[in-house]
Coordinates of C-alpha atoms in Angstrom, one line a residue:
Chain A
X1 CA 123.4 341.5 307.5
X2 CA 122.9 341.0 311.4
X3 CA 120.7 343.9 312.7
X4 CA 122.1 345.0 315.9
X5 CA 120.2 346.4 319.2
X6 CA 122.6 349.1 320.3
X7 CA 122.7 351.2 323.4
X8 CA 124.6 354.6 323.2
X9 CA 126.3 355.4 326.5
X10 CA 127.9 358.6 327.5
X11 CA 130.5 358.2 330.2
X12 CA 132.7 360.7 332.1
X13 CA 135.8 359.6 334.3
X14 CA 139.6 359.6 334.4
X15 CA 140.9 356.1 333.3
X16 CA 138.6 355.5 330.7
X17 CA 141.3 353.3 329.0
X18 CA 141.3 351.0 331.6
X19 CA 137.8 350.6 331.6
X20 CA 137.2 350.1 327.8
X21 CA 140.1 347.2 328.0
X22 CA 138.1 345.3 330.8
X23 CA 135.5 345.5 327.9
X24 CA 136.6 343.9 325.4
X25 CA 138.9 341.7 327.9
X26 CA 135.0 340.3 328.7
X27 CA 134.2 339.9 324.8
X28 CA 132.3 343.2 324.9
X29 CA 132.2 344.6 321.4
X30 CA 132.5 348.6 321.6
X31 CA 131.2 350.9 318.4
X32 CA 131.7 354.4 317.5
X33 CA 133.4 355.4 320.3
X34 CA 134.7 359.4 320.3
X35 CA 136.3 360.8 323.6
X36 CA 135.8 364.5 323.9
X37 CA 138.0 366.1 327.2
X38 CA 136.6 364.3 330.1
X39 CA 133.5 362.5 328.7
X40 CA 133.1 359.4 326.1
X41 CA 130.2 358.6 324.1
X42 CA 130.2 355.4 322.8
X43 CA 127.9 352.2 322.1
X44 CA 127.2 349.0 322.7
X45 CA 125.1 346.0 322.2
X46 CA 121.9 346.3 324.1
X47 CA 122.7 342.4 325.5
X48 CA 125.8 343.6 327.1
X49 CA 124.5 346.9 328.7
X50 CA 123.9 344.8 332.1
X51 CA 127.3 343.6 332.2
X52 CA 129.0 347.3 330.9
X53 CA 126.9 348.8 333.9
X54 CA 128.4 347.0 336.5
X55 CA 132.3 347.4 335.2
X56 CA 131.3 351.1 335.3
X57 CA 130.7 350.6 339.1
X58 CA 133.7 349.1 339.4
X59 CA 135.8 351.5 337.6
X60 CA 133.6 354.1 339.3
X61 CA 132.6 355.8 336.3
X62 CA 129.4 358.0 335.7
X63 CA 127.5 357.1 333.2
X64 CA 125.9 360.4 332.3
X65 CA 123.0 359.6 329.4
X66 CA 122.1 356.7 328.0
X67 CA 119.9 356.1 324.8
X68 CA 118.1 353.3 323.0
X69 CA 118.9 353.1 319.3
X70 CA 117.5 350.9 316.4
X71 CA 115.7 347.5 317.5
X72 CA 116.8 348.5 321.4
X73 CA 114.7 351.7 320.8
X74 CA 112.1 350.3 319.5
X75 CA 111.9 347.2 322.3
X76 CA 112.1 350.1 324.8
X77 CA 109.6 352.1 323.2
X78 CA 107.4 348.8 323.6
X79 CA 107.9 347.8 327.0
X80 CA 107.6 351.2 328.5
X81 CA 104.3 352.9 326.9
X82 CA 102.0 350.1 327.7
X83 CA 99.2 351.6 325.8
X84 CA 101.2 351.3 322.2
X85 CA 102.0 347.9 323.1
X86 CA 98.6 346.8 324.1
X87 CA 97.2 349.0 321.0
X88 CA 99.7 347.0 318.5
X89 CA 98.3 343.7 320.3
X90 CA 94.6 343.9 320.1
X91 CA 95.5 345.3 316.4
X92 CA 97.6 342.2 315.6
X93 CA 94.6 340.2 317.1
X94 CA 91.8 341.8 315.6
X95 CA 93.6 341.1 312.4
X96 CA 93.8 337.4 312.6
X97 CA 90.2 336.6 313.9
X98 CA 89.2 338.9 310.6
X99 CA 91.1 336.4 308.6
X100 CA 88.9 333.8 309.9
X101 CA 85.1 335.5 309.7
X102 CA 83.0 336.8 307.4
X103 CA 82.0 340.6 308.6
X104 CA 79.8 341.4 305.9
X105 CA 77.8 339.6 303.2
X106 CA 77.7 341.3 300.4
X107 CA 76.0 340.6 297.0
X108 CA 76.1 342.1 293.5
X109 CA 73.6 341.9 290.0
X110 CA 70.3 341.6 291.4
X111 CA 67.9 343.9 290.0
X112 CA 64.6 341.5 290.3
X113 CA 65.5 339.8 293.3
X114 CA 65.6 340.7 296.7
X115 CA 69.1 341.0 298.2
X116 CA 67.3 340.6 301.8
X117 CA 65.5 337.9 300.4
X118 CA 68.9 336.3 300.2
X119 CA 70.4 337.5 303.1
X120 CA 67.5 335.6 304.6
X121 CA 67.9 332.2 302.9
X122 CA 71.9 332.5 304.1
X123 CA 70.8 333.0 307.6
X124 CA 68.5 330.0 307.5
X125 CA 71.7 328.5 306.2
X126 CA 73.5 329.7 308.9
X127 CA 75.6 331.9 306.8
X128 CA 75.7 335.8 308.5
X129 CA 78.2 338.0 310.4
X130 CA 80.6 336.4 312.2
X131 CA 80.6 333.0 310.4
X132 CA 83.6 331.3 309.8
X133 CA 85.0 331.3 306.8
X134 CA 86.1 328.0 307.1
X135 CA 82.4 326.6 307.5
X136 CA 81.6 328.3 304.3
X137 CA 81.1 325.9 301.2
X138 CA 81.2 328.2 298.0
X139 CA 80.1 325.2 295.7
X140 CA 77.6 324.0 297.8
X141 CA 76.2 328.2 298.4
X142 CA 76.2 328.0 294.3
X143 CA 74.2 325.4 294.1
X144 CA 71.8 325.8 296.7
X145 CA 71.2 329.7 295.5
X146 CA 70.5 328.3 291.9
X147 CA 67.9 325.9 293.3
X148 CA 65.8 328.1 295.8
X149 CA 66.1 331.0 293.5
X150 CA 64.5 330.8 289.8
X151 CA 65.5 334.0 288.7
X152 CA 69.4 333.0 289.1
X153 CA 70.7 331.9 286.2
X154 CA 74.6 332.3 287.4
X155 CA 75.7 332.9 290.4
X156 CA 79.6 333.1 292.0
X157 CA 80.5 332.7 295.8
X158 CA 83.9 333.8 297.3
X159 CA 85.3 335.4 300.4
X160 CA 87.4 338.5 299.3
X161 CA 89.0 339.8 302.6
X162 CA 86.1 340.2 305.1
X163 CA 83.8 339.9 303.1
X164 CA 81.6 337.0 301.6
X165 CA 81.0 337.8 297.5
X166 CA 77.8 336.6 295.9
X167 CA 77.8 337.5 292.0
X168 CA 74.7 337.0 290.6
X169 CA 73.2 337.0 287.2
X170 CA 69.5 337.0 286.4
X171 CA 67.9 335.4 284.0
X172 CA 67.1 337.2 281.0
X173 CA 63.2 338.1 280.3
X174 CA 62.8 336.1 277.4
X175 CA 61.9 339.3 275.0
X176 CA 60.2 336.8 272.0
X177 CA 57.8 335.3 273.9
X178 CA 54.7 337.4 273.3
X179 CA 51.6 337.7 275.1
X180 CA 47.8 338.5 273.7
X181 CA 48.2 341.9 275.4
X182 CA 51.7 343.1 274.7
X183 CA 53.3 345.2 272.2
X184 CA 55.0 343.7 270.1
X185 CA 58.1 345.5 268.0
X186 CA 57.2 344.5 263.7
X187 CA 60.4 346.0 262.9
X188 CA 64.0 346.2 263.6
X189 CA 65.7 349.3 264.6
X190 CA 66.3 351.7 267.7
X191 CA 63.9 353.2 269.7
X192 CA 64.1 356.9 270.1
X193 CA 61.4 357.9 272.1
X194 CA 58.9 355.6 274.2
X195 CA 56.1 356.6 275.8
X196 CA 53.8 354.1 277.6
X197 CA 50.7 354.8 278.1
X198 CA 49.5 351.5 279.5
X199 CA 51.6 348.6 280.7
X200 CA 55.0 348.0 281.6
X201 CA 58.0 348.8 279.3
X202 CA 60.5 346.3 279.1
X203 CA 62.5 348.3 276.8
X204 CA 64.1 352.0 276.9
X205 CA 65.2 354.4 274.9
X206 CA 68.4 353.8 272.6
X207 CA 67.5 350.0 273.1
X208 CA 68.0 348.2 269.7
X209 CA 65.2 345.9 268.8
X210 CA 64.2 343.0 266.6
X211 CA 61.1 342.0 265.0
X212 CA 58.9 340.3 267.0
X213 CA 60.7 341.4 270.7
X214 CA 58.5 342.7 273.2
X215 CA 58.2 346.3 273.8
X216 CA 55.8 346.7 276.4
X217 CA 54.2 344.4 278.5
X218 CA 50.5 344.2 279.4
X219 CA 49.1 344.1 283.2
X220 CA 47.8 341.4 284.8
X221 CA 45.0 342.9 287.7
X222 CA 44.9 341.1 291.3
X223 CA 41.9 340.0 289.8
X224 CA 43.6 338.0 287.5
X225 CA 42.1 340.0 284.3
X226 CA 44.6 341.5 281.6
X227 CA 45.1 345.4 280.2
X228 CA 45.9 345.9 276.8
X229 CA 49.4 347.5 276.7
X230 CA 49.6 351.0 274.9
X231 CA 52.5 353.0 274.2
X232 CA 53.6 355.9 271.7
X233 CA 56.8 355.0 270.1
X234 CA 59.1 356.8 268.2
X235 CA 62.0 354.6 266.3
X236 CA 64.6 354.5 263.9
X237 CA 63.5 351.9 261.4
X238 CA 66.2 349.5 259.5
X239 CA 64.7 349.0 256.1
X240 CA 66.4 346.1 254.6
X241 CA 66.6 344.7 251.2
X242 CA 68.9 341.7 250.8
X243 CA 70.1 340.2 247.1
X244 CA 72.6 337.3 246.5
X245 CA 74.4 336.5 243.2
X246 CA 76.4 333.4 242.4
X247 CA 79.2 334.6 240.3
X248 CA 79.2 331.4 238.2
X249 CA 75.8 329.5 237.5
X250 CA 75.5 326.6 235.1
X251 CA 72.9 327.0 232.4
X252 CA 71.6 324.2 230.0
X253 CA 71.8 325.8 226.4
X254 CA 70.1 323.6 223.5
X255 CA 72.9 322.9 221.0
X256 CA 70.5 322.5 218.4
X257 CA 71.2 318.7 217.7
X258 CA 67.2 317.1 217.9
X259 CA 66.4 313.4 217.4
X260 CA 63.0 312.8 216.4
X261 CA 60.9 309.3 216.7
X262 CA 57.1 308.8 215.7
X263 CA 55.0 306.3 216.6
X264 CA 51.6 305.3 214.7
X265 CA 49.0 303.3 216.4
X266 CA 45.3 302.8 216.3
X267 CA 43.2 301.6 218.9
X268 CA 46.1 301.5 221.4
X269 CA 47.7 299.3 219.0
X270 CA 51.5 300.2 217.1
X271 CA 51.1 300.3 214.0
X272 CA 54.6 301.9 213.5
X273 CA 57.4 302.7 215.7
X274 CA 61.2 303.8 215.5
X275 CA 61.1 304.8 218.7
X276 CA 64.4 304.5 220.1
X277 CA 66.3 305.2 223.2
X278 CA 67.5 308.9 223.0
X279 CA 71.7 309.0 222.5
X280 CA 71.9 312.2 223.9
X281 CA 73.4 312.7 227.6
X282 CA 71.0 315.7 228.6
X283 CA 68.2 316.6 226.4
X284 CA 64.5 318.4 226.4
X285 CA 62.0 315.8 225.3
X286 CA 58.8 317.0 223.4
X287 CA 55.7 314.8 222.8
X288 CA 52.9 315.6 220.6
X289 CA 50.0 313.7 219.6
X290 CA 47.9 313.9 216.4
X291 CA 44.9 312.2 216.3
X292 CA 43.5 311.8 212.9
X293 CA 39.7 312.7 213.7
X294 CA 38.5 312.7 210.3
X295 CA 40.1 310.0 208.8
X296 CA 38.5 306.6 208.3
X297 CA 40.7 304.7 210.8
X298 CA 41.5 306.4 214.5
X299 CA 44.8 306.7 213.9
X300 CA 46.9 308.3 216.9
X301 CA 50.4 309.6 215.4
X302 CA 53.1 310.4 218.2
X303 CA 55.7 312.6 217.3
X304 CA 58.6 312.6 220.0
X305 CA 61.5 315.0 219.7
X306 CA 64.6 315.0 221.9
X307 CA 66.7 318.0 221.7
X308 CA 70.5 317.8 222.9
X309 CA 71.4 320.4 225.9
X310 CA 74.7 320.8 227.0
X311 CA 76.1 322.6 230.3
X312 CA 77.2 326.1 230.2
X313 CA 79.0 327.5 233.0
X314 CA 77.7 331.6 232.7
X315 CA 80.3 333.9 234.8
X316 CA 78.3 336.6 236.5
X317 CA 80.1 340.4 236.4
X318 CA 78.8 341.6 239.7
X319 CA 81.0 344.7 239.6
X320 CA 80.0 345.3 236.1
X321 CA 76.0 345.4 236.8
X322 CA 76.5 346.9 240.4
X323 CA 74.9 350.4 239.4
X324 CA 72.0 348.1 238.0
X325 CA 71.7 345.7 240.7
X326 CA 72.0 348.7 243.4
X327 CA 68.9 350.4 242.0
X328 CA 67.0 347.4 241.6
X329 CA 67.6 346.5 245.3
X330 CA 67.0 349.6 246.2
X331 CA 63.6 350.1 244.7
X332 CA 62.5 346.8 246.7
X333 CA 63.5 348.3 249.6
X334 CA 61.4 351.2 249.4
X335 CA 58.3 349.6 248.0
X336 CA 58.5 348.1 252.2
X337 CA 58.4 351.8 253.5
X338 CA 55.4 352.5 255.3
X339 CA 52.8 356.0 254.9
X340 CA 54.4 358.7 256.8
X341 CA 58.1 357.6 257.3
X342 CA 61.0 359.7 257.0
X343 CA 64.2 358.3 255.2
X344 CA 66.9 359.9 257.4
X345 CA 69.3 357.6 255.5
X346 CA 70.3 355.3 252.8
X347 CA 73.1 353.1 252.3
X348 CA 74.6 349.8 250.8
X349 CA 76.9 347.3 251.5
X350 CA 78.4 344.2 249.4
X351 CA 79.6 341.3 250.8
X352 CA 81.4 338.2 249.3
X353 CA 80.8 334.7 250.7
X354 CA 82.8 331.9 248.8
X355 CA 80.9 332.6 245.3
X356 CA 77.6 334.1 246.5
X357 CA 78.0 338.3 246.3
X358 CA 75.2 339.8 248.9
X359 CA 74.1 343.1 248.5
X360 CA 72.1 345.2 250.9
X361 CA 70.2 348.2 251.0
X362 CA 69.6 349.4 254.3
X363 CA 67.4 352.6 254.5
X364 CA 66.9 354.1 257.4
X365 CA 63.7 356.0 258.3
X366 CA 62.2 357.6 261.5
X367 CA 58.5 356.0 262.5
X368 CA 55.6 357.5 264.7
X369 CA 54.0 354.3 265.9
X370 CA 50.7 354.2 268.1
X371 CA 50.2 350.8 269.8
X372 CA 47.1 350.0 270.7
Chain B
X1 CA 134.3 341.8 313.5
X2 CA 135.8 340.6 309.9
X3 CA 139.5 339.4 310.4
X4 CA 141.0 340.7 307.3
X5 CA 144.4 338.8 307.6
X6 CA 143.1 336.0 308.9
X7 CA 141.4 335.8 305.5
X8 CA 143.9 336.9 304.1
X9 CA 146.2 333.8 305.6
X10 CA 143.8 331.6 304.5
X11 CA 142.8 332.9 301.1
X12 CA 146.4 332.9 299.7
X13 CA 148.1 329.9 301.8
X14 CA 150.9 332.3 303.6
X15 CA 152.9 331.3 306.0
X16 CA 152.1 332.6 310.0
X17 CA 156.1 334.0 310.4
X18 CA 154.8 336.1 307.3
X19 CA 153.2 337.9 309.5
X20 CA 153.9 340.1 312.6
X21 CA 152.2 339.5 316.1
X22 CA 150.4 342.6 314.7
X23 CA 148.9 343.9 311.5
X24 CA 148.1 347.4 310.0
X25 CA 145.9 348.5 307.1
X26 CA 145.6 352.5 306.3
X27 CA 142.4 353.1 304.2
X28 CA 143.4 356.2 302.0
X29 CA 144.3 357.7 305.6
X30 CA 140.4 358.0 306.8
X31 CA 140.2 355.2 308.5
X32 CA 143.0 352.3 310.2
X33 CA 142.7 348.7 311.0
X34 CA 144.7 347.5 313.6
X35 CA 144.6 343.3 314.7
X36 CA 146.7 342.1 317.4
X37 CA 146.8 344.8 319.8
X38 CA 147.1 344.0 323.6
X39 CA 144.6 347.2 325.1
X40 CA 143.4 350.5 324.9
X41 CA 146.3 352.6 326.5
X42 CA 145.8 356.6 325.1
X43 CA 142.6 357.5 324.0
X44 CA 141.3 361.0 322.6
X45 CA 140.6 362.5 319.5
X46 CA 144.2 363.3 318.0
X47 CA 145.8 360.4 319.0
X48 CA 144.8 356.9 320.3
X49 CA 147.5 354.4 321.4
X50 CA 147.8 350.7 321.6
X51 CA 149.8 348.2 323.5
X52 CA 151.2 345.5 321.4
X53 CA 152.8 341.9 322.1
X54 CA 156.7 344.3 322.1
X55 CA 155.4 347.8 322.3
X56 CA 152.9 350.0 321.3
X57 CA 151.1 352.2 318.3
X58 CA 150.3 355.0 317.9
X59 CA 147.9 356.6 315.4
X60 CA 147.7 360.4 315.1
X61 CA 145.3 362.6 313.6
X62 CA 142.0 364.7 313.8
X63 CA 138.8 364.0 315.2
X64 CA 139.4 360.4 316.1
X65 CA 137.1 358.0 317.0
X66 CA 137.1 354.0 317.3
X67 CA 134.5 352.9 315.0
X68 CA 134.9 349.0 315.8
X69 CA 136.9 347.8 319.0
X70 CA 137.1 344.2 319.9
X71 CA 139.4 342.0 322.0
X72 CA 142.3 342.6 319.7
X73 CA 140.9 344.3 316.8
X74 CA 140.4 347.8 315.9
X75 CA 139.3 350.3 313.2
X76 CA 140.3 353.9 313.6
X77 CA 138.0 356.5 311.8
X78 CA 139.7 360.3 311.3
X79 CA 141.9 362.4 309.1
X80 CA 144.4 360.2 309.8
X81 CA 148.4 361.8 310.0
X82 CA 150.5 359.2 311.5
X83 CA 150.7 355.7 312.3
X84 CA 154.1 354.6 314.2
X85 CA 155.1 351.2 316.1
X86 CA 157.7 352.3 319.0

């Protein structure tokens, strides 16, 4: 659909007839024209308003009002308030050198480091306000970022509108690695409450922790000596005791089928032997020796006995001892309860692995601990 | 403007003594399309009158106005009484 620039004209004379013939007669296209008495409103292309002026001269005809509509309005609207027009410019212009600099710099995750610290580095690498975003190397930003800084161990680079976007992600404090004068968790569970009394926590309240994790770190003075860490914590405590049963084992059951051999010698010399090899597949061999102290001769009698065993394949009923098994597990987890703890709950849970049934009795108590 | 016979003519393969040196199409009596007129000749809002190759038209009515007016093309939008070729 052709948008048109149209100019509405409001005419008065006597031959208006005449006049709107010469019109078209000149190819000029004429729209919603009414005729009311002695005046004519009409409309016209805003190209052809030049050319409809002058016939009017011609035909002597007044043309009482004339009015810009649509895109002819809007032109007008332009070209006569010179403030809009200049507004709309230095908009449009501000607009495109945006798209080509960065106006701010602006970075995200760092808790350790410094964000002026970086801003610094990017300035030295002529990164800042203004830059162009063309001159900007996200890859090679990345990269240099991972290198100068330690504590980086991601880091994203992207221009998002005016704006340069430095995602960063620190390196974790590796929580196992204990020092002389830190306090160290020796159980798993929650913390409720922490309270340092020396040192510097590197966990908080509602953190989950594991055996051996770090809980509070000791100081290091300027002068290079250490303080003991201290702290009072409160935890919930995950008391765990952990049984697995195959549900098939294989058992060697004697069938009571037995060979026997002897062997008589004297001196280390064999007197007598039916020793044979044994003609059972599997078997439990017994040797006993008799020396013959009081006789005469030192005789040494060897008796050897070989008992057939066969292979028995012994289904476990895990469902069928559960009660048992639960109380037994049970009882082993609470023989691992420390003086002064409070069971605040108890539970179990079974879990199937191929043919290996795990139970596990959690309990879960509340503990005072002192670190000193 | 769109030349509706001229389309027509060429959509359907008539033949030009099919048609007249002019043309007229009532649109449920709201609004008339006229091709082949030769000028404006009486213009206000209850009637508006064209010269044609052998006479004239005339289209009566209420609250007339020319919604479209070309070299030899009109449309004529109104209540729309009368349309008559003298």
């Amino acid at each position: 659909m052709k948008i048109k620039s149209l100019i509405f004209l409001k005419i008065k004379a006597l031959n208006q007839e005449k006049f709107f013939n010469k019109l078209t007669d000149n190819g000029i296209e004429v729209f919603n024209l009414k005729r009311s008495s002695q005046t004519t409103n009409f409309e016209i292309e805003a190209k052809n308003l030049s050319k409809v002026k002058s016939f009017a001269k011609q035909f002597g005809i007044e043309i009482l009002k004339k009015k810009s509509i649509n895109l002819a309005k809007l032109k007008e609207l332009f070209f006569t308030r010179l403030g809009i027009f200049f507004a709309l410019l230095l908009t449009i212009m501000l607009a495109v050198i945006s798209n080509f600099f960065v106006f701010q710099i602006s970075i995200n995750g760092c808790k350790k480091l410094n964000k002026t610290e970086i801003v610094s580095y990017l300035e030295s690498q002529n990164i800042s306000f203004l830059t162009k975003k063309s001159a900007i190397n996200s890859s090679k930003i990345e990269l240099d970022l991972l290198e100068k800084f330690n504590q980086i161990s991601m880091v994203s680079v992207s221009t998002k509108g005016l704006s340069l976007v430095i995602n960063i992600k620190e390196k974790s404090e590796d929580l196992t690695e204990k020092k002389n004068f830190d306090v160290v968790s020796n159980f798993n569970g929650r913390i409720i409450s922490l309270e340092v009394i020396a040192g510097e926590s590197v966990v908080s309240k509602g953190d989950i922790v594991k055996n051996g994790q770090v809980l509070v770190r000791g100081i290091t003075n300027d002068n290079g000596s250490q303080i003991q860490a201290k702290a009072r914590i409160k935890a919930e405590v995950w008391v765990a005791e952990t049984q697995n049963f195959a549900q098939k084992t294989i058992e060697m059951v004697k069938t009571g089928n037995k060979q026997t051999f002897r062997e008589i010698s004297i001196w280390g010399l064999t007197l007598f032997s039916n020793v044979n090899s044994c003609k059972y597949e599997n078997f439990d061999k017994k040797i006993v020796e008799i020396k013959k102290q009081n006789a005469i001769l030192p005789l040494k009698i060897t008796n050897y006995s070989f008992e057939e065993l066969e292979k028995r394949e012994i289904i476990f009923d895990f469902e069928k001892n559960k009660e048992q098994l639960v109380n037994d597990c049970q009882q082993i987890a609470l023989q691992k309860l420390e003086k002064n703890d409070i069971i605040k709950e108890e539970k179990y849970s079974v879990s199937t692995v191929g043919e290996i049934t795990n139970l596990t009795y959690l309990i879960t108590v509340e503990r005072d601990i002192l670190w000193s | 403007m769109f030349n509706y016979f001229s389309e027509l003519k060429e959509k359907f393969k008539i033949p030009n003594n099919y048609f007249n040196s002019y043309n007229v199409v009532n649109i449920g009596g709201n609004l008339v399309y006229i091709e082949g007129h030769k000028g404006l000749l009486i213009l206000s809002d209850t009637l508006v009158s064209f010269k044609l190759k052998n006479g004239r038209i005339e289209v009566k009515g209420n609250d007339l106005k020319l919604k479209d007016l070309s070299q030899n093309t009109v449309v004529i939008q109104g209540k729309i009484y009368k349309t008559e070729v003298f």
